[in-house]
Amino acid sequence: MELSTELLVFANWSTLVVCMVLKFPQILAVMAARSAEGLSLSSLLLEVTGFLVFLRYQMYYDYPMETYLEYPILIAQDVVLLLFILYYSGHMSSALSYCGMFFGLWNILVLKKWIIDIALNLCTLISASSKFLQLQHLWRTKDSGQASALTWAMATYTCATRIFTTLMSTGDIAVLVRFIVLLILNCWVVFVILKYRKKSDDKKKD
């Protein structure tokens, strides 16, 4: 029993630590290249939406804070990354509109219990769609560009730890399904990024 408790504490805190720097490799790669090539804006917008819905759901049902504490950190990092993408793509004027959209979503979610419940079920679809959009972008361009394999690998780790912590704490099936789906898709994105990174490196050598 003590071992299980220790593992739960480790999983919670290691997830938080990883999430504190999860987007840094991606942000730094974009800053260094002064380009958002290889990144999908639509994918990032859907990811932020999924994070907001999930965070609101956890708070609404008063789940243990340690099971979702990383989400405000992830959202903040995604917002920074979003601003860089908008800046380098010449669409900074859209930033205010996106802020208004996310603010409205945050408040609408808790108007009724059925809204937040349906939103969580859609949240898995939204988050999965964000991964598919990134995969689609990579397949279309056949170039990983500034996409960071390290960031996606760390995201894979956090999904794995959250499967464990969900099983050990709330046992929420909807939350569990979400993390299993995202774990699989994150692994897929890492594989595709590494695949196209290798092709790009081989071309440079030639």
XYZ file of C-alpha atoms in Angstrom:
206
model
C 0.000 0.000 0.000
C 2.835 2.354 0.889
C 4.552 1.572 -2.411
C 1.382 2.464 -4.322
C 1.117 5.749 -2.443
C 4.753 6.579 -3.145
C 4.305 5.768 -6.832
C 1.220 7.978 -6.953
C 3.098 10.884 -5.371
C 6.024 10.374 -7.776
C 3.712 10.207 -10.792
C 1.879 13.381 -9.773
C 4.986 15.422 -9.065
C 7.056 14.133 -11.973
C 4.165 14.993 -14.289
C 4.049 18.505 -12.862
C 7.820 18.972 -13.227
C 7.824 17.717 -16.825
C 4.860 19.925 -17.719
C 6.608 22.986 -16.293
C 9.124 22.753 -19.148
C 7.166 20.649 -21.648
C 6.718 23.356 -24.285
C 10.104 24.994 -23.754
C 11.963 22.922 -26.406
C 9.255 23.807 -28.921
C 9.203 27.499 -28.008
C 12.997 27.738 -28.104
C 13.121 25.964 -31.485
C 10.653 28.475 -32.944
C 12.553 31.422 -31.446
C 15.909 30.169 -32.712
C 14.636 29.581 -36.253
C 12.389 32.682 -36.212
C 9.896 30.464 -37.983
C 6.863 28.344 -37.083
C 7.385 25.995 -40.023
C 6.273 22.451 -39.253
C 3.696 23.548 -36.669
C -0.052 23.538 -37.203
C -1.931 26.582 -35.864
C -5.229 24.678 -35.968
C -3.686 21.856 -33.953
C -2.477 24.247 -31.260
C -5.847 26.020 -31.026
C -7.619 22.700 -30.543
C -5.050 21.645 -27.954
C -5.646 24.800 -25.898
C -9.408 24.231 -26.181
C -9.006 20.653 -24.946
C -6.827 21.785 -22.033
C -9.348 24.449 -21.003
C -12.266 22.017 -21.080
C -10.376 19.376 -19.113
C -9.177 21.877 -16.500
C -12.688 23.293 -16.068
C -14.122 19.774 -15.692
C -11.616 18.801 -12.992
C -12.257 22.014 -11.072
C -16.037 21.722 -11.437
C -16.089 18.273 -9.814
C -13.538 19.310 -7.200
C -11.032 16.582 -8.087
C -7.701 16.535 -6.189
C -5.644 19.512 -7.350
C -2.522 17.375 -7.830
C -4.298 15.488 -10.642
C -4.653 18.577 -12.825
C -2.231 21.194 -11.470
C -0.131 21.021 -14.638
C -2.928 22.271 -16.899
C -2.697 25.994 -16.031
C 1.048 25.700 -16.734
C 0.463 23.943 -20.061
C -2.141 26.502 -21.103
C 0.236 29.386 -20.295
C 3.008 27.772 -22.355
C 0.632 27.089 -25.239
C -0.479 30.731 -25.214
C 3.160 31.842 -25.516
C 3.716 29.377 -28.366
C 0.491 30.529 -30.030
C 1.653 34.151 -29.933
C 4.958 33.201 -31.559
C 3.176 31.261 -34.308
C 0.801 34.166 -34.956
C 3.729 36.598 -34.996
C 5.898 34.630 -37.413
C 2.937 33.834 -39.666
C 1.855 37.483 -39.759
C -1.496 36.976 -38.021
C -0.955 38.766 -34.704
C -4.172 40.710 -35.271
C -6.095 37.478 -34.560
C -4.679 37.144 -31.030
C -7.395 39.232 -29.355
C -10.151 37.257 -31.081
C -8.716 33.965 -29.840
C -8.456 35.343 -26.280
C -12.132 36.342 -26.393
C -13.115 32.934 -27.709
C -11.269 31.080 -24.947
C -12.633 33.414 -22.250
C -16.178 32.818 -23.470
C -15.656 29.051 -23.543
C -14.333 29.056 -19.960
C -17.505 30.709 -18.664
C -20.046 28.867 -20.831
C -18.808 25.447 -19.701
C -20.164 25.776 -16.161
C -23.560 27.311 -16.937
C -25.148 23.847 -16.685
C -23.897 20.479 -15.439
C -24.827 18.744 -18.700
C -22.717 21.243 -20.650
C -19.510 20.393 -18.789
C -20.273 16.643 -18.975
C -20.833 16.724 -22.732
C -17.824 18.998 -23.141
C -15.517 16.462 -21.493
C -16.696 13.718 -23.856
C -16.075 16.089 -26.760
C -12.769 17.088 -25.160
C -11.213 13.732 -26.032
C -12.324 14.171 -29.639
C -11.025 17.757 -29.684
C -7.631 16.803 -28.256
C -7.350 13.803 -30.585
C -8.237 16.056 -33.525
C -5.428 18.438 -32.550
C -2.949 15.551 -32.803
C -4.375 14.447 -36.145
C -4.082 17.986 -37.523
C -0.415 18.062 -36.528
C 0.094 14.652 -38.135
C -1.721 15.803 -41.257
C 0.500 18.889 -41.423
C 3.629 16.748 -41.155
C 2.396 14.293 -43.778
C 1.484 17.092 -46.171
C 4.783 18.956 -45.873
C 6.908 15.819 -45.352
C 9.109 18.024 -43.180
C 9.139 18.207 -39.389
C 10.448 21.768 -39.569
C 10.643 23.246 -36.059
C 8.401 20.549 -34.508
C 10.109 19.318 -31.332
C 10.253 15.556 -30.809
C 11.330 16.199 -27.196
C 8.183 18.192 -26.437
C 5.950 15.460 -27.864
C 7.937 12.753 -26.058
C 7.444 14.546 -22.735
C 3.731 14.859 -23.513
C 3.677 11.090 -24.043
C 5.217 10.572 -20.607
C 2.638 12.804 -18.913
C -0.201 10.866 -20.534
C 1.264 7.608 -19.225
C 1.579 8.973 -15.683
C -1.939 10.409 -15.805
C -3.351 6.999 -16.766
C -1.748 5.649 -13.598
C -2.871 8.526 -11.341
C -6.433 8.372 -12.683
C -6.620 4.653 -11.968
C -5.243 5.223 -8.466
C -7.377 8.237 -7.537
C -10.638 9.200 -9.263
C -11.131 6.165 -11.528
C -13.029 8.417 -13.959
C -13.512 6.330 -17.133
C -13.958 9.359 -19.416
C -10.667 10.832 -18.171
C -8.924 7.462 -18.502
C -10.082 7.000 -22.099
C -8.857 10.511 -22.920
C -5.327 9.822 -21.699
C -5.092 6.425 -23.407
C -6.107 7.931 -26.753
C -3.689 10.847 -26.352
C -0.852 8.522 -25.319
C -1.203 6.569 -28.566
C -1.443 9.703 -30.713
C 1.498 11.430 -29.011
C 3.663 8.373 -29.688
C 2.566 8.525 -33.322
C 3.525 12.203 -33.639
C 6.957 11.547 -32.117
C 7.542 8.750 -34.636
C 6.526 10.931 -37.611
C 8.656 13.885 -36.456
C 11.715 11.642 -36.089
C 10.992 10.021 -39.442
C 10.919 13.320 -41.337
C 13.779 14.761 -39.263
C 15.950 11.842 -40.403
C 14.957 12.412 -44.041
C 15.776 16.091 -43.713
C 19.182 15.338 -42.161
C 19.949 12.814 -44.922
C 19.144 15.429 -47.592
C 21.473 17.940 -45.933
C 24.281 15.361 -45.935
C 23.724 14.712 -49.640
